[in-house]
Amino acid sequence: MSATLAILTIGVVPLNAVLPLLTEHIAEDQITHVSLMGKMDPEDALEDYAAAPGEDEIRALLNNGEVVKVSRQKVKRDLQSVIELLDKQGYDVILLMYNDKIEGLKSRNAILLEPQRIIPPLVASIIDGHQVGVLVPMAEMLGEQQQKWQALSNEPLYAIASPQDTIGSQLVDAGKTLIDQGADVLMLDCLGFHQAHRDLLQKSLDVPVLLSNVLVARLASELLM
């Protein structure tokens, strides 16, 4: 029996960058994508997942291209419900594609891969002793990033660059700024970044570039062999 994979997202996530990595070991028809808000009407998504007073907020990309803040608690509640359903359906691996921390999610039988839990220690082991420069899409994410990369021996440097920068000049300029400040490894830490962004940076700046969604996709692919 072939292995099965469920990709679980909160909002809209471009999967074209990771599917080729996954389909090296699993047929595409064995992969299911479930999104809490990705296919919802944006107004309905905001109504259903609006944060109540006292609730924490996280970001999600809706299908109208808008990045919004929604309730962490409501998202966690519904993610756990979906995980339990996928578990009962017999999926072997559940890949949560979201870079913020959502603690306490559990699966009974399937292997649950959570980038926020896996990627920081993995990157720390890969680039131990090097100076990392992290590129993120918006300044509002910097506080989360500083918490995320505490496992690194050297505190990372940060720069802002949007994945929507199709020409690439903003991305290359941001990467060059990090290198000028002392970075010798770059990290693209947003699900909107894909391999074309990584290839552009490596070609333009001649430094190693890590891509968080590729790292977790490769790990998932190994589990599906």
Short mmCIF file of C-alpha atoms in Angstrom, two decimals, residues 31 35 51 58 61 79 88 91 95 109 127 154 168 171 183-184 186 188 207 209 215 219 221:
data_model
loop_
_atom_site.label_atom_id
_atom_site.label_comp_id
_atom_site.label_asym_id
_atom_site.label_seq_id
_atom_site.Cartn_x
_atom_site.Cartn_y
_atom_site.Cartn_z
CA ILE A 31 -1.29 13.81 -1.55
CA SER A 35 -6.73 24.52 4.12
CA ALA A 51 -9.78 37.07 17.66
CA ILE A 58 -1.45 35.04 14.11
CA LEU A 61 -2.98 34.88 3.76
CA LEU A 79 -6.32 22.43 13.09
CA LYS A 88 -8.80 8.49 11.35
CA TYR A 91 -2.79 9.24 6.47
CA LEU A 95 2.64 18.16 7.05
CA ASN A 109 -1.02 7.56 14.49
CA ILE A 127 25.12 25.99 10.15
CA ASN A 154 24.97 33.53 16.90
CA GLY A 168 14.16 40.13 -7.56
CA LEU A 171 15.46 40.39 -2.51
CA ALA A 183 26.11 37.08 7.29
CA ASP A 184 27.65 34.10 5.49
CA LEU A 186 21.03 33.29 4.21
CA LEU A 188 14.43 32.47 3.47
CA VAL A 207 26.42 32.31 -0.56
CA VAL A 209 20.80 29.91 0.96
CA LEU A 215 13.82 21.68 4.26
CA LEU A 219 12.12 15.64 5.46
CA SER A 221 9.68 13.03 1.37
#
